[in-house]
Amino acid sequence: ALPQIQDSFQLPDEQMGTMSGLIRFGIVPAFLVAMLADRVGRKPMLMITILGFTVCTVATAFTQNVEQFIAAQFLTRTFLGAETALAFVLLIEETPAAARGWALGILTAMIALGQGLASVIYASVEQLPMGWRGAYLVGLIPLLLLIYARRGVRETKAFAQPASTGNIFSPLIEVFKVQRSAFLLLVVALLLTYTAAIAGFTFTSHSLQRDHGYSPGQVSTLFILGGLFILLANLLGGKLSDRFGRRVVLIVGLLVGNISMLAFYQYSGPLIPVIWTLIYIGYAMVDLMFAAYAAELFSSTRRATASGLRATLMALGGGIGLLIESYFYPIFNSHGQILSALLILTIPVPFLVFWKFPETSKKSLEAISEHPISEQPNPERVS
């Protein structure tokens, strides 16, 4: 609902990137919340993250100025980032090796379905009693149901309390010390990819309405119809990654997503809905594979921390990209041209994935931890 929020707070175009970037930075501290799951367990932190996300979502609906809106959404992204990271970790640890990609595909498909349902509400955003604020309050209903339903979630079998008596930051320290190479690979790939991608995603709805003349209802229709293909792409991407490997699906997703995004901001015509859908199909696979790698490459005592760091790096890249966009907008006076130029950053990523990323599909988590990408052996491996 970016155009409606912009009008509500009378925000000029040159400040939109800054606002969106600051909000995206909310996921940066998410890894600190997720990190606690490596010390106290997955289940209690899943309850804490959904409670925090619910409170912040309600607070967003009652913000009175752009500063309050940024603060509420910043905290919302913190809890959401940790929540999503823990969901991926829970599935990774509870699913057989041969079906991990398929399970993660189902999870990301449900995320896409949720976005589709939200777009149904957005179709009526101008008729809701409180406008875009009312849309946030509608979201309270499923969150409360989820809090109730989650009472029965059990702790994962793979989770074990660390043998050491280190402080709360021990999992983070271990990520850097024990599996430094794996982490640095993810850092480079994630920052290059999402500095361009998230900035591009942020302005798709804005571009559809302001550049291509779409109404909110037409945008919602596109999100709903295109979302069906995105949902299938998540399911198919997970299944294909179990069969052909994570690297193949990741590289294909990167190429499809980035080429389509470039076309979206450089082309105007009847194929825009198809191009828009291809952007989201490509990045559905990219998001899924990066989530799998962030969880599979790290041992159970630091898996939630690494998964949280993935969300943080995605947001950090996105925030940087949006700030770059906001800085250069007065010069180019075009969101599309700046967002297209940012895609240059993604060119090295497929090559990095092909040459440096290991294949983790069909391997047990124990087998992966025997030969991690690290400078030294995993001290916690027990034969």
PDB file of C-alpha atoms in Angstrom, residues 75-247:
ATOM      1  CA  LEU A  75      10.122  -3.594  15.040  1.00  0.00           C
ATOM      2  CA  THR A  76       7.595  -5.578  13.001  1.00  0.00           C
ATOM      3  CA  ARG A  77      10.371  -6.552  10.586  1.00  0.00           C
ATOM      4  CA  THR A  78      12.632  -7.539  13.484  1.00  0.00           C
ATOM      5  CA  PHE A  79      10.133 -10.082  14.802  1.00  0.00           C
ATOM      6  CA  LEU A  80       9.083 -11.178  11.309  1.00  0.00           C
ATOM      7  CA  GLY A  81      12.683 -11.808  10.255  1.00  0.00           C
ATOM      8  CA  ALA A  82      13.344 -13.955  13.321  1.00  0.00           C
ATOM      9  CA  GLU A  83      10.009 -15.726  12.927  1.00  0.00           C
ATOM     10  CA  THR A  84      10.717 -16.683   9.317  1.00  0.00           C
ATOM     11  CA  ALA A  85      14.275 -17.792  10.097  1.00  0.00           C
ATOM     12  CA  LEU A  86      13.064 -20.090  12.874  1.00  0.00           C
ATOM     13  CA  ALA A  87      10.344 -21.549  10.655  1.00  0.00           C
ATOM     14  CA  PHE A  88      12.957 -22.583   8.097  1.00  0.00           C
ATOM     15  CA  VAL A  89      15.179 -24.049  10.815  1.00  0.00           C
ATOM     16  CA  LEU A  90      12.328 -26.065  12.304  1.00  0.00           C
ATOM     17  CA  LEU A  91      11.490 -27.621   8.921  1.00  0.00           C
ATOM     18  CA  ILE A  92      15.139 -28.290   8.066  1.00  0.00           C
ATOM     19  CA  GLU A  93      15.617 -30.154  11.345  1.00  0.00           C
ATOM     20  CA  GLU A  94      12.363 -32.142  11.221  1.00  0.00           C
ATOM     21  CA  THR A  95      12.271 -33.207   7.544  1.00  0.00           C
ATOM     22  CA  PRO A  96      14.081 -36.198   5.944  1.00  0.00           C
ATOM     23  CA  ALA A  97      17.075 -35.261   3.798  1.00  0.00           C
ATOM     24  CA  ALA A  98      15.469 -36.333   0.515  1.00  0.00           C
ATOM     25  CA  ALA A  99      12.464 -34.045   1.053  1.00  0.00           C
ATOM     26  CA  ARG A 100      13.921 -30.924   2.690  1.00  0.00           C
ATOM     27  CA  GLY A 101      13.632 -28.834  -0.477  1.00  0.00           C
ATOM     28  CA  TRP A 102      10.038 -29.966  -0.975  1.00  0.00           C
ATOM     29  CA  ALA A 103       9.148 -29.068   2.625  1.00  0.00           C
ATOM     30  CA  LEU A 104      10.739 -25.625   2.315  1.00  0.00           C
ATOM     31  CA  GLY A 105       8.889 -25.174  -0.969  1.00  0.00           C
ATOM     32  CA  ILE A 106       5.596 -25.785   0.833  1.00  0.00           C
ATOM     33  CA  LEU A 107       6.534 -23.210   3.479  1.00  0.00           C
ATOM     34  CA  THR A 108       7.433 -20.532   0.948  1.00  0.00           C
ATOM     35  CA  ALA A 109       4.289 -21.395  -1.038  1.00  0.00           C
ATOM     36  CA  MET A 110       2.251 -20.635   2.072  1.00  0.00           C
ATOM     37  CA  ILE A 111       4.083 -17.314   2.386  1.00  0.00           C
ATOM     38  CA  ALA A 112       3.086 -16.533  -1.202  1.00  0.00           C
ATOM     39  CA  LEU A 113      -0.496 -17.603  -0.467  1.00  0.00           C
ATOM     40  CA  GLY A 114      -0.574 -15.271   2.525  1.00  0.00           C
ATOM     41  CA  GLN A 115       0.626 -12.406   0.355  1.00  0.00           C
ATOM     42  CA  GLY A 116      -2.111 -13.253  -2.131  1.00  0.00           C
ATOM     43  CA  LEU A 117      -4.764 -13.137   0.588  1.00  0.00           C
ATOM     44  CA  ALA A 118      -3.394  -9.793   1.744  1.00  0.00           C
ATOM     45  CA  SER A 119      -3.694  -8.452  -1.787  1.00  0.00           C
ATOM     46  CA  VAL A 120      -7.412  -9.346  -1.715  1.00  0.00           C
ATOM     47  CA  ILE A 121      -7.747  -6.959   1.211  1.00  0.00           C
ATOM     48  CA  TYR A 122      -5.677  -4.349  -0.616  1.00  0.00           C
ATOM     49  CA  ALA A 123      -8.191  -4.371  -3.472  1.00  0.00           C
ATOM     50  CA  SER A 124     -10.608  -2.680  -1.066  1.00  0.00           C
ATOM     51  CA  VAL A 125      -8.046  -0.456   0.643  1.00  0.00           C
ATOM     52  CA  GLU A 126      -9.801   2.726  -0.458  1.00  0.00           C
ATOM     53  CA  GLN A 127     -13.165   1.453   0.852  1.00  0.00           C
ATOM     54  CA  LEU A 128     -11.986   0.168   4.251  1.00  0.00           C
ATOM     55  CA  PRO A 129     -13.145   2.320   7.208  1.00  0.00           C
ATOM     56  CA  MET A 130      -9.559   3.194   8.130  1.00  0.00           C
ATOM     57  CA  GLY A 131      -7.990   2.819   4.694  1.00  0.00           C
ATOM     58  CA  TRP A 132      -4.564   1.179   4.755  1.00  0.00           C
ATOM     59  CA  ARG A 133      -4.688   1.194   8.558  1.00  0.00           C
ATOM     60  CA  GLY A 134      -7.720  -1.077   8.463  1.00  0.00           C
ATOM     61  CA  ALA A 135      -5.773  -3.569   6.376  1.00  0.00           C
ATOM     62  CA  TYR A 136      -3.245  -3.918   9.194  1.00  0.00           C
ATOM     63  CA  LEU A 137      -6.016  -4.541  11.721  1.00  0.00           C
ATOM     64  CA  VAL A 138      -7.516  -7.278   9.550  1.00  0.00           C
ATOM     65  CA  GLY A 139      -4.139  -9.002   9.759  1.00  0.00           C
ATOM     66  CA  LEU A 140      -4.573  -9.279  13.519  1.00  0.00           C
ATOM     67  CA  ILE A 141      -7.130 -12.103  13.144  1.00  0.00           C
ATOM     68  CA  PRO A 142      -4.837 -14.815  11.701  1.00  0.00           C
ATOM     69  CA  LEU A 143      -2.021 -13.765  14.031  1.00  0.00           C
ATOM     70  CA  LEU A 144      -4.172 -14.404  17.112  1.00  0.00           C
ATOM     71  CA  LEU A 145      -5.273 -17.760  15.696  1.00  0.00           C
ATOM     72  CA  LEU A 146      -1.638 -18.669  15.088  1.00  0.00           C
ATOM     73  CA  ILE A 147      -0.647 -17.841  18.662  1.00  0.00           C
ATOM     74  CA  TYR A 148      -3.323 -20.263  19.889  1.00  0.00           C
ATOM     75  CA  ALA A 149      -2.471 -23.001  17.396  1.00  0.00           C
ATOM     76  CA  ARG A 150       1.241 -22.878  18.106  1.00  0.00           C
ATOM     77  CA  ARG A 151       0.816 -24.146  21.671  1.00  0.00           C
ATOM     78  CA  GLY A 152       1.271 -27.707  20.435  1.00  0.00           C
ATOM     79  CA  VAL A 153       4.532 -27.209  18.558  1.00  0.00           C
ATOM     80  CA  ARG A 154       7.223 -29.491  19.988  1.00  0.00           C
ATOM     81  CA  GLU A 155      10.936 -28.847  20.247  1.00  0.00           C
ATOM     82  CA  THR A 156      12.996 -30.240  17.365  1.00  0.00           C
ATOM     83  CA  LYS A 157      14.960 -33.437  17.923  1.00  0.00           C
ATOM     84  CA  ALA A 158      18.084 -31.900  16.394  1.00  0.00           C
ATOM     85  CA  PHE A 159      18.219 -29.094  18.940  1.00  0.00           C
ATOM     86  CA  ALA A 160      20.555 -29.638  21.860  1.00  0.00           C
ATOM     87  CA  GLN A 161      21.820 -27.216  24.468  1.00  0.00           C
ATOM     88  CA  PRO A 162      25.451 -26.248  23.769  1.00  0.00           C
ATOM     89  CA  ALA A 163      27.907 -28.264  25.833  1.00  0.00           C
ATOM     90  CA  SER A 164      29.837 -25.117  26.742  1.00  0.00           C
ATOM     91  CA  THR A 165      28.756 -22.539  29.287  1.00  0.00           C
ATOM     92  CA  GLY A 166      29.516 -19.671  26.938  1.00  0.00           C
ATOM     93  CA  ASN A 167      27.523 -16.472  26.950  1.00  0.00           C
ATOM     94  CA  ILE A 168      24.460 -15.745  24.867  1.00  0.00           C
ATOM     95  CA  PHE A 169      26.619 -14.640  21.928  1.00  0.00           C
ATOM     96  CA  SER A 170      28.445 -17.991  21.691  1.00  0.00           C
ATOM     97  CA  PRO A 171      26.482 -19.201  18.608  1.00  0.00           C
ATOM     98  CA  LEU A 172      27.348 -15.972  16.771  1.00  0.00           C
ATOM     99  CA  ILE A 173      31.026 -16.249  17.729  1.00  0.00           C
ATOM    100  CA  GLU A 174      31.078 -19.870  16.551  1.00  0.00           C
ATOM    101  CA  VAL A 175      29.607 -18.922  13.170  1.00  0.00           C
ATOM    102  CA  PHE A 176      32.498 -16.522  12.610  1.00  0.00           C
ATOM    103  CA  LYS A 177      35.232 -18.732  14.073  1.00  0.00           C
ATOM    104  CA  VAL A 178      34.286 -22.277  13.089  1.00  0.00           C
ATOM    105  CA  GLN A 179      32.472 -21.836   9.766  1.00  0.00           C
ATOM    106  CA  ARG A 180      33.861 -18.533   8.565  1.00  0.00           C
ATOM    107  CA  SER A 181      34.137 -19.492   4.885  1.00  0.00           C
ATOM    108  CA  ALA A 182      30.529 -20.641   4.622  1.00  0.00           C
ATOM    109  CA  PHE A 183      29.360 -17.459   6.272  1.00  0.00           C
ATOM    110  CA  LEU A 184      31.465 -15.182   4.063  1.00  0.00           C
ATOM    111  CA  LEU A 185      30.123 -16.906   0.951  1.00  0.00           C
ATOM    112  CA  LEU A 186      26.581 -16.151   2.081  1.00  0.00           C
ATOM    113  CA  VAL A 187      27.494 -12.568   3.001  1.00  0.00           C
ATOM    114  CA  VAL A 188      28.813 -11.743  -0.461  1.00  0.00           C
ATOM    115  CA  ALA A 189      26.037 -13.536  -2.364  1.00  0.00           C
ATOM    116  CA  LEU A 190      23.201 -12.148  -0.250  1.00  0.00           C
ATOM    117  CA  LEU A 191      24.405  -8.537  -0.201  1.00  0.00           C
ATOM    118  CA  LEU A 192      25.028  -8.393  -3.944  1.00  0.00           C
ATOM    119  CA  THR A 193      21.689 -10.035  -4.725  1.00  0.00           C
ATOM    120  CA  TYR A 194      19.362  -8.198  -2.368  1.00  0.00           C
ATOM    121  CA  THR A 195      20.866  -4.727  -2.622  1.00  0.00           C
ATOM    122  CA  ALA A 196      19.373  -4.723  -6.118  1.00  0.00           C
ATOM    123  CA  ALA A 197      16.418  -7.084  -5.693  1.00  0.00           C
ATOM    124  CA  ILE A 198      14.629  -5.666  -2.655  1.00  0.00           C
ATOM    125  CA  ALA A 199      14.823  -2.118  -3.958  1.00  0.00           C
ATOM    126  CA  GLY A 200      13.290  -3.391  -7.187  1.00  0.00           C
ATOM    127  CA  PHE A 201      10.531  -5.276  -5.362  1.00  0.00           C
ATOM    128  CA  THR A 202       9.645  -2.289  -3.205  1.00  0.00           C
ATOM    129  CA  PHE A 203       8.698  -0.144  -6.180  1.00  0.00           C
ATOM    130  CA  THR A 204       6.777  -2.695  -8.294  1.00  0.00           C
ATOM    131  CA  SER A 205       3.353  -1.690  -6.930  1.00  0.00           C
ATOM    132  CA  HIS A 206       4.298   1.988  -7.132  1.00  0.00           C
ATOM    133  CA  SER A 207       5.464   1.569 -10.739  1.00  0.00           C
ATOM    134  CA  LEU A 208       2.337  -0.336 -11.738  1.00  0.00           C
ATOM    135  CA  GLN A 209       0.112   2.467 -10.453  1.00  0.00           C
ATOM    136  CA  ARG A 210       2.174   5.551 -11.278  1.00  0.00           C
ATOM    137  CA  ASP A 211       3.970   4.475 -14.479  1.00  0.00           C
ATOM    138  CA  HIS A 212       1.569   1.957 -16.008  1.00  0.00           C
ATOM    139  CA  GLY A 213      -1.758   3.408 -14.839  1.00  0.00           C
ATOM    140  CA  TYR A 214      -2.967   0.408 -12.807  1.00  0.00           C
ATOM    141  CA  SER A 215      -5.661   0.954 -10.162  1.00  0.00           C
ATOM    142  CA  PRO A 216      -5.333  -0.657  -6.682  1.00  0.00           C
ATOM    143  CA  GLY A 217      -7.898  -3.237  -7.774  1.00  0.00           C
ATOM    144  CA  GLN A 218      -5.894  -4.103 -10.884  1.00  0.00           C
ATOM    145  CA  VAL A 219      -2.726  -4.399  -8.812  1.00  0.00           C
ATOM    146  CA  SER A 220      -4.519  -6.800  -6.481  1.00  0.00           C
ATOM    147  CA  THR A 221      -5.799  -8.832  -9.423  1.00  0.00           C
ATOM    148  CA  LEU A 222      -2.256  -9.155 -10.721  1.00  0.00           C
ATOM    149  CA  PHE A 223      -0.980 -10.181  -7.291  1.00  0.00           C
ATOM    150  CA  ILE A 224      -3.730 -12.797  -6.987  1.00  0.00           C
ATOM    151  CA  LEU A 225      -3.457 -14.301 -10.468  1.00  0.00           C
ATOM    152  CA  GLY A 226       0.326 -14.018 -10.608  1.00  0.00           C
ATOM    153  CA  GLY A 227       0.477 -15.333  -7.070  1.00  0.00           C
ATOM    154  CA  LEU A 228      -0.941 -18.668  -8.212  1.00  0.00           C
ATOM    155  CA  PHE A 229       2.067 -19.143 -10.482  1.00  0.00           C
ATOM    156  CA  ILE A 230       4.405 -17.965  -7.726  1.00  0.00           C
ATOM    157  CA  LEU A 231       2.882 -20.508  -5.351  1.00  0.00           C
ATOM    158  CA  LEU A 232       3.497 -23.256  -7.905  1.00  0.00           C
ATOM    159  CA  ALA A 233       7.037 -21.980  -8.460  1.00  0.00           C
ATOM    160  CA  ASN A 234       7.776 -22.394  -4.749  1.00  0.00           C
ATOM    161  CA  LEU A 235       6.501 -25.956  -4.730  1.00  0.00           C
ATOM    162  CA  LEU A 236       8.239 -26.834  -7.990  1.00  0.00           C
ATOM    163  CA  GLY A 237      11.474 -25.104  -6.996  1.00  0.00           C
ATOM    164  CA  GLY A 238      11.711 -27.079  -3.774  1.00  0.00           C
ATOM    165  CA  LYS A 239      10.993 -30.357  -5.544  1.00  0.00           C
ATOM    166  CA  LEU A 240      13.475 -29.647  -8.340  1.00  0.00           C
ATOM    167  CA  SER A 241      16.180 -28.727  -5.832  1.00  0.00           C
ATOM    168  CA  ASP A 242      15.783 -32.143  -4.204  1.00  0.00           C
ATOM    169  CA  ARG A 243      16.207 -33.786  -7.597  1.00  0.00           C
ATOM    170  CA  PHE A 244      18.709 -31.620  -9.468  1.00  0.00           C
ATOM    171  CA  GLY A 245      20.413 -29.778  -6.612  1.00  0.00           C
ATOM    172  CA  ARG A 246      20.285 -26.422  -4.840  1.00  0.00           C
ATOM    173  CA  ARG A 247      22.870 -24.757  -7.101  1.00  0.00           C
TER     174      ARG A 247
END
